[in-house]
Amino acid sequence: MKKNTISKMLLASLLVGGISLTSCGGPSTSFGGSYDEDDLSGSITVWWPGGSTALETVINDAVDRYETLHPQVTIDIRFQSTADFYFAYNMALLGNEFPDVAYIDHVYVQRLAYDGSIANLNNFGLESTKDLYLDSLWEPNLYQDNLYALPMSANVITRVYNKALLDTVLGKDTTAEDLPTDWDSYIELGDKIKQYNVDNNLTGNDQLYLTTVPAGTGAESFGAMYYLGMSSREGGTIMNDDFTEMTLATPANIEAATKIQQLGEGGYTPLVFSESKFETGKVAFIEMGPWKMLDYSRMNNDTNMNIKYAPIMPNEEGGDISSGLGLYSLVLTRKSQNQALAADFMKFVTTDYETQVGHNSTQYLMPTTKEAMEDEFYDTDDWAIYKEQLNHAVARPGSAAWPTIEKELAQFVTGLLNGEREPNYIYSIQAALEEVLYDFE
């Protein structure tokens, strides 16, 4: 396929992925050097996700406290829909109604930096804040070893299981020591669940499953993260370190795909993501982030389910336990006319203890600073699992092509489960995505 014959559909996809919207025109400012945080003045506009009264209260309170510290400052918070948040930001950069600071998915940071859309935070000395944040959350905000975003809110995927279902199938009080420790013992447990279905004539909606895999319509983002975790646990990667080449066509990634295919072919999982089956006691294991903890706690109180948490299972005993990272960060718009103020507010809101705990605990997400993670809200056995898993998180690659990569990987996972794709289809995906990367050169 020639570079100049890419379809309109692909071009639209790449636009969402971050084609440069600012580098060809419009005012641009830069800031070289330090600033006096005690002598700040002026106003900035900040885009923040809205929709929750509790969440909006937390950030408004942070603004009030910041403005009290800096009487000559005005912070204008504009609450935005989370749908197409990044696309709306890129479109705003085309005109004059852009925010000075925006809250975005970390996966777009590198593309925005490449385009010159966001400011290098090293210019404000913010690289010196590194030790305040959790170690695993720093690197996803770097581009060419320079800092371009500050981490605000995080989550990670871990293993969640229904102890009540396992007790029934195994005929005993299941303990953490009974959980599968590698792929073979996982499949062995799946066979016991299948046999239990046979012995008890459980079919249709009554059938029990080992797990459910993020596949099908509506699970695209989660499906891509799932494959990324599986790849990492096999020792694979999907891109090289500087996001210039795809690294999908490897034995490790084929093995990851083979394991996913086995789940579908063997009847160990529904063929589409069935979170509802887990929540009604029909699925033993699900990989899930902490945002569901409150719901699961209520289920434990209101039903006979007993939902527990455990680290991600390695594919080989004692092996890698990586899982997908979710991370939202703050960026400074390079076109901002008050970069010093914007940089200082970003530092304040991402490191302020009260804001970090309030903003993230409200959503059952994880704070990004070491201090806030020690808050009593996160001092439970269940949160301890997620906190440890965060040390084994694999970030989605910050490539301009990520939306296309995500779509391809999600469709691959779905096809592996329903029999429409074979593991070696990874070579076709590799070739298609290399073409996409070529068009970004």
Short mmCIF file of C-alpha atoms in Angstrom, two decimals:
data_model
loop_
_atom_site.label_atom_id
_atom_site.label_comp_id
_atom_site.label_asym_id
_atom_site.label_seq_id
_atom_site.Cartn_x
_atom_site.Cartn_y
_atom_site.Cartn_z
CA MET A 1 0.00 0.00 0.00
CA LYS A 2 1.49 3.35 -1.07
CA LYS A 3 1.90 6.10 1.45
CA ASN A 4 -0.41 8.43 -0.50
CA THR A 5 -3.18 5.85 -0.92
CA ILE A 6 -4.10 5.31 2.73
CA SER A 7 -7.83 5.18 3.15
CA LYS A 8 -9.85 8.00 4.66
CA MET A 9 -10.83 5.67 7.47
CA LEU A 10 -7.20 5.12 8.45
CA LEU A 11 -6.46 8.81 8.24
CA ALA A 12 -9.37 9.48 10.59
CA SER A 13 -8.01 6.90 12.98
CA LEU A 14 -4.59 8.50 12.89
CA LEU A 15 -6.08 11.91 13.50
CA VAL A 16 -7.56 10.62 16.75
CA GLY A 17 -4.14 9.12 17.45
CA GLY A 18 -2.58 12.52 17.46
CA ILE A 19 -1.50 13.84 14.05
CA SER A 20 0.25 17.15 14.69
CA LEU A 21 -2.33 19.87 15.13
CA THR A 22 -0.12 22.68 16.39
CA SER A 23 3.27 22.51 14.78
CA CYS A 24 2.22 24.21 11.54
CA GLY A 25 0.82 27.43 12.92
CA GLY A 26 -0.53 29.44 15.80
CA PRO A 27 1.33 31.27 18.57
CA SER A 28 3.83 29.34 20.58
CA THR A 29 5.73 30.34 23.69
CA SER A 30 8.58 28.74 25.51
CA PHE A 31 9.93 29.20 28.97
CA GLY A 32 13.61 28.81 29.64
CA GLY A 33 14.68 28.82 33.24
CA SER A 34 13.28 28.77 36.75
CA TYR A 35 10.40 30.73 38.17
CA ASP A 36 9.50 32.25 41.53
CA GLU A 37 6.56 30.29 42.90
CA ASP A 38 5.98 33.02 45.51
CA ASP A 39 5.45 35.69 42.87
CA LEU A 40 2.88 34.15 40.55
CA SER A 41 -0.02 36.07 39.04
CA GLY A 42 -2.55 35.90 36.25
CA SER A 43 -5.03 33.24 35.25
CA ILE A 44 -5.03 29.85 33.58
CA THR A 45 -7.70 27.49 32.30
CA VAL A 46 -7.59 23.82 33.32
CA TRP A 47 -9.51 21.01 31.63
CA TRP A 48 -10.62 18.39 34.12
CA PRO A 49 -12.95 15.39 33.72
CA GLY A 50 -16.32 16.09 35.29
CA GLY A 51 -19.53 14.28 36.06
CA SER A 52 -19.07 13.41 39.73
CA THR A 53 -20.09 15.93 42.38
CA ALA A 54 -17.59 14.48 44.85
CA LEU A 55 -14.78 14.64 42.29
CA GLU A 56 -15.58 18.19 41.30
CA THR A 57 -15.70 19.22 44.95
CA VAL A 58 -12.18 17.90 45.52
CA ILE A 59 -10.60 19.80 42.64
CA ASN A 60 -12.55 22.98 43.43
CA ASP A 61 -11.28 22.79 46.99
CA ALA A 62 -7.72 22.42 45.70
CA VAL A 63 -8.22 25.51 43.56
CA ASP A 64 -9.51 27.50 46.54
CA ARG A 65 -6.47 26.56 48.61
CA TYR A 66 -4.09 27.35 45.75
CA GLU A 67 -5.66 30.75 45.13
CA THR A 68 -5.41 31.51 48.86
CA LEU A 69 -1.68 30.83 48.65
CA HIS A 70 -1.43 33.03 45.54
CA PRO A 71 -3.89 35.96 45.83
CA GLN A 72 -2.97 37.31 42.39
CA VAL A 73 -3.92 34.05 40.69
CA THR A 74 -7.18 32.79 39.17
CA ILE A 75 -7.63 29.13 38.21
CA ASP A 76 -10.54 28.47 35.87
CA ILE A 77 -11.55 24.80 36.01
CA ARG A 78 -13.54 23.64 32.99
CA PHE A 79 -15.12 20.26 33.61
CA GLN A 80 -15.19 18.13 30.47
CA SER A 81 -16.82 14.92 29.36
CA THR A 82 -14.40 12.01 29.49
CA ALA A 83 -15.63 10.82 26.08
CA ASP A 84 -13.12 11.83 23.36
CA PHE A 85 -11.31 14.00 25.92
CA TYR A 86 -8.01 13.77 24.05
CA PHE A 87 -9.60 14.44 20.66
CA ALA A 88 -11.34 17.54 22.07
CA TYR A 89 -7.99 18.77 23.42
CA ASN A 90 -6.31 18.36 20.04
CA MET A 91 -9.12 20.19 18.31
CA ALA A 92 -8.96 23.02 20.84
CA LEU A 93 -5.28 23.50 20.01
CA LEU A 94 -6.30 24.50 16.48
CA GLY A 95 -7.95 27.64 17.82
CA ASN A 96 -7.67 30.06 20.71
CA GLU A 97 -9.93 28.33 23.25
CA PHE A 98 -7.34 25.82 24.41
CA PRO A 99 -6.66 25.08 28.09
CA ASP A 100 -3.33 25.87 29.72
CA VAL A 101 -3.40 22.52 31.54
CA ALA A 102 -5.20 19.32 30.54
CA TYR A 103 -5.79 15.93 32.18
CA ILE A 104 -5.15 13.19 29.63
CA ASP A 105 -4.43 9.49 29.26
CA HIS A 106 -0.66 8.99 29.50
CA VAL A 107 -0.65 7.05 26.24
CA TYR A 108 -0.85 10.34 24.31
CA VAL A 109 1.98 12.19 26.09
CA GLN A 110 4.78 11.18 23.75
CA ARG A 111 2.86 12.04 20.60
CA LEU A 112 1.91 15.45 21.96
CA ALA A 113 5.55 16.05 22.89
CA TYR A 114 6.69 14.95 19.43
CA ASP A 115 4.23 17.36 17.83
CA GLY A 116 5.41 20.23 20.01
CA SER A 117 1.92 20.58 21.49
CA ILE A 118 2.96 20.38 25.15
CA ALA A 119 5.80 22.02 27.08
CA ASN A 120 8.95 20.37 28.37
CA LEU A 121 8.52 20.44 32.14
CA ASN A 122 12.29 20.25 32.68
CA ASN A 123 12.26 23.96 31.80
CA PHE A 124 10.52 24.56 35.12
CA GLY A 125 12.71 22.26 37.20
CA LEU A 126 9.88 19.78 37.66
CA GLU A 127 12.15 16.81 36.99
CA SER A 128 13.32 17.41 40.57
CA THR A 129 9.93 16.14 41.83
CA LYS A 130 10.64 12.59 40.63
CA ASP A 131 11.16 11.10 44.09
CA LEU A 132 7.71 12.27 45.22
CA TYR A 133 5.90 9.96 42.79
CA LEU A 134 5.63 6.20 42.65
CA ASP A 135 8.52 4.85 40.62
CA SER A 136 6.44 2.96 38.04
CA LEU A 137 4.46 6.10 37.16
CA TRP A 138 7.34 8.38 36.19
CA GLU A 139 8.71 6.90 32.97
CA PRO A 140 5.39 6.84 31.05
CA ASN A 141 5.49 10.65 31.18
CA LEU A 142 8.94 10.99 29.59
CA TYR A 143 9.83 11.68 25.97
CA GLN A 144 13.48 11.48 24.94
CA ASP A 145 14.41 11.52 28.64
CA ASN A 146 12.61 14.82 29.24
CA LEU A 147 9.54 15.23 31.46
CA TYR A 148 6.34 16.24 29.64
CA ALA A 149 3.59 15.35 32.12
CA LEU A 150 2.99 14.83 35.83
CA PRO A 151 1.09 11.72 37.01
CA MET A 152 -2.26 12.42 38.68
CA SER A 153 -4.30 9.21 38.87
CA ALA A 154 -3.43 5.54 38.39
CA ASN A 155 -4.81 2.03 38.31
CA VAL A 156 -3.49 -1.41 37.51
CA ILE A 157 -5.03 -4.77 36.65
CA THR A 158 -4.85 -7.66 39.09
CA ARG A 159 -6.46 -11.08 39.58
CA VAL A 160 -9.90 -11.16 41.19
CA TYR A 161 -11.65 -14.42 42.03
CA ASN A 162 -14.90 -15.81 43.40
CA LYS A 163 -13.92 -17.92 46.40
CA ALA A 164 -17.48 -19.20 46.83
CA LEU A 165 -17.44 -20.72 43.35
CA LEU A 166 -14.05 -22.33 43.93
CA ASP A 167 -15.20 -23.72 47.30
CA THR A 168 -18.17 -25.33 45.57
CA VAL A 169 -16.19 -26.84 42.70
CA LEU A 170 -13.26 -28.04 44.83
CA GLY A 171 -15.44 -29.15 47.74
CA LYS A 172 -13.25 -27.42 50.32
CA ASP A 173 -12.43 -24.11 51.92
CA THR A 174 -10.24 -22.59 49.23
CA THR A 175 -7.18 -20.69 50.43
CA ALA A 176 -4.71 -18.49 48.59
CA GLU A 177 -2.38 -21.51 48.43
CA ASP A 178 -4.97 -23.35 46.31
CA LEU A 179 -4.91 -20.75 43.55
CA PRO A 180 -3.23 -21.67 40.25
CA THR A 181 0.45 -20.76 40.17
CA ASP A 182 1.05 -21.22 36.44
CA TRP A 183 -0.79 -21.80 33.18
CA ASP A 184 -0.89 -25.59 33.50
CA SER A 185 -2.48 -25.50 36.96
CA TYR A 186 -4.87 -22.81 35.71
CA ILE A 187 -6.09 -25.05 32.88
CA GLU A 188 -6.26 -27.99 35.28
CA LEU A 189 -8.62 -25.99 37.48
CA GLY A 190 -10.60 -25.03 34.39
CA ASP A 191 -11.06 -28.72 33.59
CA LYS A 192 -12.42 -29.32 37.09
CA ILE A 193 -14.95 -26.53 36.58
CA LYS A 194 -16.01 -28.03 33.25
CA GLN A 195 -16.40 -31.44 34.87
CA TYR A 196 -18.48 -29.89 37.64
CA ASN A 197 -20.80 -28.51 34.93
CA VAL A 198 -21.18 -32.00 33.46
CA ASP A 199 -21.74 -33.68 36.82
CA ASN A 200 -24.40 -31.17 37.78
CA ASN A 201 -26.05 -30.71 34.35
CA LEU A 202 -25.12 -27.02 34.24
CA THR A 203 -25.64 -25.59 30.76
CA GLY A 204 -26.60 -22.28 29.17
CA ASN A 205 -26.84 -19.43 31.64
CA ASP A 206 -26.16 -21.80 34.54
CA GLN A 207 -22.79 -22.93 33.19
CA LEU A 208 -19.68 -22.04 35.17
CA TYR A 209 -16.46 -20.76 33.59
CA LEU A 210 -12.83 -20.50 34.59
CA THR A 211 -12.49 -16.90 33.43
CA THR A 212 -13.76 -14.19 31.10
CA VAL A 213 -11.49 -12.41 28.63
CA PRO A 214 -11.95 -8.81 27.42
CA ALA A 215 -13.26 -9.51 23.92
CA GLY A 216 -16.05 -8.28 21.70
CA THR A 217 -17.64 -4.89 21.10
CA GLY A 218 -17.11 -2.43 23.93
CA ALA A 219 -14.05 -4.15 25.35
CA GLU A 220 -11.48 -2.82 22.86
CA SER A 221 -9.35 -0.82 25.28
CA PHE A 222 -9.43 -3.53 27.94
CA GLY A 223 -8.75 -6.23 25.35
CA ALA A 224 -5.59 -4.51 24.14
CA MET A 225 -4.38 -4.07 27.72
CA TYR A 226 -5.11 -7.75 28.37
CA TYR A 227 -2.97 -8.81 25.42
CA LEU A 228 -0.20 -6.42 26.50
CA GLY A 229 -0.10 -8.13 29.91
CA MET A 230 -0.11 -11.61 28.38
CA SER A 231 2.70 -10.62 26.03
CA SER A 232 4.81 -9.24 28.87
CA ARG A 233 4.28 -12.37 30.97
CA GLU A 234 5.63 -14.41 28.05
CA GLY A 235 8.66 -12.11 27.83
CA GLY A 236 7.37 -10.26 24.78
CA THR A 237 6.90 -6.62 23.82
CA ILE A 238 4.70 -5.00 21.19
CA MET A 239 6.97 -2.04 20.34
CA ASN A 240 10.61 -1.11 20.80
CA ASP A 241 11.66 1.37 23.48
CA ASP A 242 11.45 4.48 21.31
CA PHE A 243 8.14 3.46 19.67
CA THR A 244 9.60 3.43 16.15
CA GLU A 245 9.15 -0.28 15.36
CA MET A 246 6.59 -2.99 16.04
CA THR A 247 7.94 -6.07 17.84
CA LEU A 248 4.83 -8.26 17.64
CA ALA A 249 6.11 -11.02 15.32
CA THR A 250 8.02 -13.02 17.94
CA PRO A 251 7.66 -16.49 19.48
CA ALA A 252 6.75 -14.88 22.82
CA ASN A 253 3.78 -13.04 21.32
CA ILE A 254 2.65 -16.08 19.39
CA GLU A 255 2.72 -18.08 22.63
CA ALA A 256 0.63 -15.40 24.34
CA ALA A 257 -1.88 -15.65 21.49
CA THR A 258 -1.87 -19.45 21.68
CA LYS A 259 -2.84 -19.34 25.35
CA ILE A 260 -5.71 -16.96 24.64
CA GLN A 261 -6.87 -19.23 21.82
CA GLN A 262 -6.77 -22.21 24.19
CA LEU A 263 -9.20 -20.47 26.54
CA GLY A 264 -11.71 -20.04 23.75
CA GLU A 265 -11.30 -23.43 22.07
CA GLY A 266 -11.43 -25.27 25.39
CA GLY A 267 -14.61 -23.57 26.59
CA TYR A 268 -12.87 -22.04 29.59
CA THR A 269 -14.34 -18.60 28.89
CA PRO A 270 -17.36 -17.02 27.24
CA LEU A 271 -16.48 -15.76 23.75
CA VAL A 272 -17.22 -12.14 24.66
CA PHE A 273 -16.32 -10.26 27.82
CA SER A 274 -18.91 -11.23 30.42
CA GLU A 275 -18.32 -9.14 33.48
CA SER A 276 -21.95 -9.73 34.44
CA LYS A 277 -21.32 -13.49 34.62
CA PHE A 278 -18.54 -12.90 37.11
CA GLU A 279 -20.80 -10.63 39.14
CA THR A 280 -23.56 -13.25 39.23
CA GLY A 281 -21.25 -16.00 40.40
CA LYS A 282 -20.74 -17.86 37.11
CA VAL A 283 -17.03 -17.07 36.52
CA ALA A 284 -14.14 -17.98 38.80
CA PHE A 285 -11.48 -15.44 37.70
CA ILE A 286 -11.43 -12.00 36.14
CA GLU A 287 -8.61 -9.52 35.63
CA MET A 288 -9.88 -6.20 36.90
CA GLY A 289 -8.78 -2.79 38.15
CA PRO A 290 -9.52 -1.28 41.57
CA TRP A 291 -12.41 0.83 40.29
CA LYS A 292 -14.69 -2.18 40.91
CA MET A 293 -13.68 -2.70 44.54
CA LEU A 294 -16.66 -0.86 46.01
CA ASP A 295 -19.11 -2.79 43.84
CA TYR A 296 -17.49 -6.09 44.79
CA SER A 297 -17.59 -5.19 48.46
CA ARG A 298 -21.33 -4.59 48.19
CA MET A 299 -21.78 -7.92 46.43
CA ASN A 300 -19.94 -9.68 49.24
CA ASN A 301 -22.32 -8.09 51.72
CA ASP A 302 -25.52 -8.68 49.74
CA THR A 303 -24.96 -12.12 48.17
CA ASN A 304 -23.32 -15.44 48.94
CA MET A 305 -20.36 -14.52 46.76
CA ASN A 306 -16.92 -14.11 48.32
CA ILE A 307 -14.81 -11.98 46.00
CA LYS A 308 -11.09 -11.95 46.76
CA TYR A 309 -7.95 -10.41 45.27
CA ALA A 310 -4.61 -11.94 44.37
CA PRO A 311 -1.55 -10.99 42.32
CA ILE A 312 -1.63 -11.66 38.60
CA MET A 313 -0.84 -15.32 37.86
CA PRO A 314 2.46 -15.91 36.03
CA ASN A 315 2.34 -18.19 33.01
CA GLU A 316 5.23 -20.13 34.50
CA GLU A 317 5.57 -20.63 38.24
CA GLY A 318 7.73 -17.86 39.64
CA GLY A 319 7.63 -15.99 36.33
CA ASP A 320 6.65 -12.47 35.33
CA ILE A 321 3.39 -11.07 36.75
CA SER A 322 3.05 -7.93 34.64
CA SER A 323 -0.35 -6.42 33.97
CA GLY A 324 -1.69 -3.34 32.22
CA LEU A 325 -1.26 0.14 33.68
CA GLY A 326 -3.90 2.84 33.59
CA LEU A 327 -2.50 6.33 34.16
CA TYR A 328 -3.85 9.84 33.73
CA SER A 329 -1.47 12.77 33.79
CA LEU A 330 -1.44 16.55 33.53
CA VAL A 331 0.17 18.29 30.58
CA LEU A 332 1.05 21.94 30.00
CA THR A 333 -0.05 23.37 26.67
CA ARG A 334 2.94 24.84 24.87
CA LYS A 335 0.82 27.69 23.50
CA SER A 336 -0.05 28.78 27.05
CA GLN A 337 0.74 32.43 27.74
CA ASN A 338 1.30 31.77 31.45
CA GLN A 339 3.41 28.63 31.52
CA ALA A 340 5.09 29.36 34.85
CA LEU A 341 1.75 29.55 36.65
CA ALA A 342 0.44 26.49 34.83
CA ALA A 343 3.55 24.47 35.76
CA ASP A 344 3.28 25.47 39.40
CA PHE A 345 -0.40 24.57 39.61
CA MET A 346 0.34 21.18 38.04
CA LYS A 347 3.00 20.56 40.66
CA PHE A 348 0.63 21.59 43.43
CA VAL A 349 -2.37 19.54 42.40
CA THR A 350 -0.38 16.35 41.67
CA THR A 351 1.64 16.43 44.89
CA ASP A 352 -0.87 17.89 47.36
CA TYR A 353 -1.74 15.13 49.83
CA GLU A 354 -5.36 16.13 50.34
CA THR A 355 -6.08 16.44 46.63
CA GLN A 356 -4.34 13.20 45.72
CA VAL A 357 -6.21 11.16 48.30
CA GLY A 358 -9.57 12.84 47.77
CA HIS A 359 -9.48 12.80 43.99
CA ASN A 360 -8.44 9.16 43.71
CA SER A 361 -10.18 7.49 46.64
CA THR A 362 -13.47 8.98 45.44
CA GLN A 363 -13.07 6.92 42.25
CA TYR A 364 -11.39 3.91 43.87
CA LEU A 365 -8.28 4.71 41.86
CA MET A 366 -4.72 4.96 43.11
CA PRO A 367 -2.81 8.13 44.02
CA THR A 368 0.46 8.79 42.26
CA THR A 369 2.60 10.06 45.13
CA LYS A 370 4.34 7.86 47.66
CA GLU A 371 2.98 9.94 50.53
CA ALA A 372 -0.66 9.71 49.46
CA MET A 373 -0.41 5.96 48.89
CA GLU A 374 0.30 5.60 52.61
CA ASP A 375 -3.07 7.11 53.52
CA GLU A 376 -5.25 4.93 55.74
CA PHE A 377 -7.79 4.55 52.93
CA TYR A 378 -5.26 2.40 51.06
CA ASP A 379 -4.10 0.53 54.16
CA THR A 380 -6.07 -2.69 53.62
CA ASP A 381 -5.18 -6.21 52.52
CA ASP A 382 -7.06 -5.77 49.25
CA TRP A 383 -5.33 -2.50 48.41
CA ALA A 384 -2.01 -4.14 49.29
CA ILE A 385 -2.51 -6.49 46.32
CA TYR A 386 -3.03 -3.56 43.95
CA LYS A 387 -0.15 -1.59 45.46
CA GLU A 388 2.23 -4.48 44.88
CA GLN A 389 0.84 -5.09 41.40
CA LEU A 390 1.65 -1.48 40.54
CA ASN A 391 5.31 -2.44 40.84
CA HIS A 392 4.72 -4.90 37.98
CA ALA A 393 2.74 -2.67 35.64
CA VAL A 394 3.43 -2.47 31.91
CA ALA A 395 2.46 0.82 30.31
CA ARG A 396 0.78 1.02 26.95
CA PRO A 397 3.31 2.40 24.44
CA GLY A 398 3.01 6.14 23.93
CA SER A 399 2.91 5.90 20.16
CA ALA A 400 0.94 8.12 17.82
CA ALA A 401 -0.38 4.91 16.32
CA TRP A 402 -1.77 3.61 19.61
CA PRO A 403 -5.49 3.90 18.65
CA THR A 404 -4.83 1.73 15.59
CA ILE A 405 -2.64 -0.67 17.57
CA GLU A 406 -5.32 -0.93 20.26
CA LYS A 407 -7.98 -1.72 17.68
CA GLU A 408 -5.86 -4.40 15.99
CA LEU A 409 -4.92 -6.10 19.26
CA ALA A 410 -8.49 -6.04 20.57
CA GLN A 411 -9.82 -7.58 17.35
CA PHE A 412 -7.04 -10.17 17.52
CA VAL A 413 -8.04 -11.22 21.03
CA THR A 414 -11.69 -11.50 19.97
CA GLY A 415 -10.74 -13.52 16.88
CA LEU A 416 -8.56 -15.88 18.89
CA LEU A 417 -11.45 -16.67 21.21
CA ASN A 418 -14.15 -17.15 18.58
CA GLY A 419 -11.98 -19.09 16.13
CA GLU A 420 -11.72 -16.42 13.45
CA ARG A 421 -7.99 -15.86 14.00
CA GLU A 422 -4.95 -18.09 14.44
CA PRO A 423 -1.91 -17.10 16.57
CA ASN A 424 0.28 -16.64 13.49
CA TYR A 425 -2.06 -13.86 12.33
CA ILE A 426 0.27 -11.74 14.44
CA TYR A 427 2.50 -11.48 11.33
CA SER A 428 -0.30 -9.76 9.41
CA ILE A 429 -0.88 -7.36 12.28
CA GLN A 430 2.84 -6.63 12.41
CA ALA A 431 2.90 -5.76 8.70
CA ALA A 432 -0.20 -3.58 8.88
CA LEU A 433 1.06 -1.63 11.89
CA GLU A 434 4.50 -1.15 10.35
CA GLU A 435 2.69 0.56 7.48
CA VAL A 436 0.93 2.82 9.95
CA LEU A 437 4.22 3.74 11.64
CA TYR A 438 5.76 4.44 8.24
CA ASP A 439 3.08 7.02 7.58
CA PHE A 440 4.05 8.86 10.75
CA GLU A 441 7.65 9.28 9.62
#
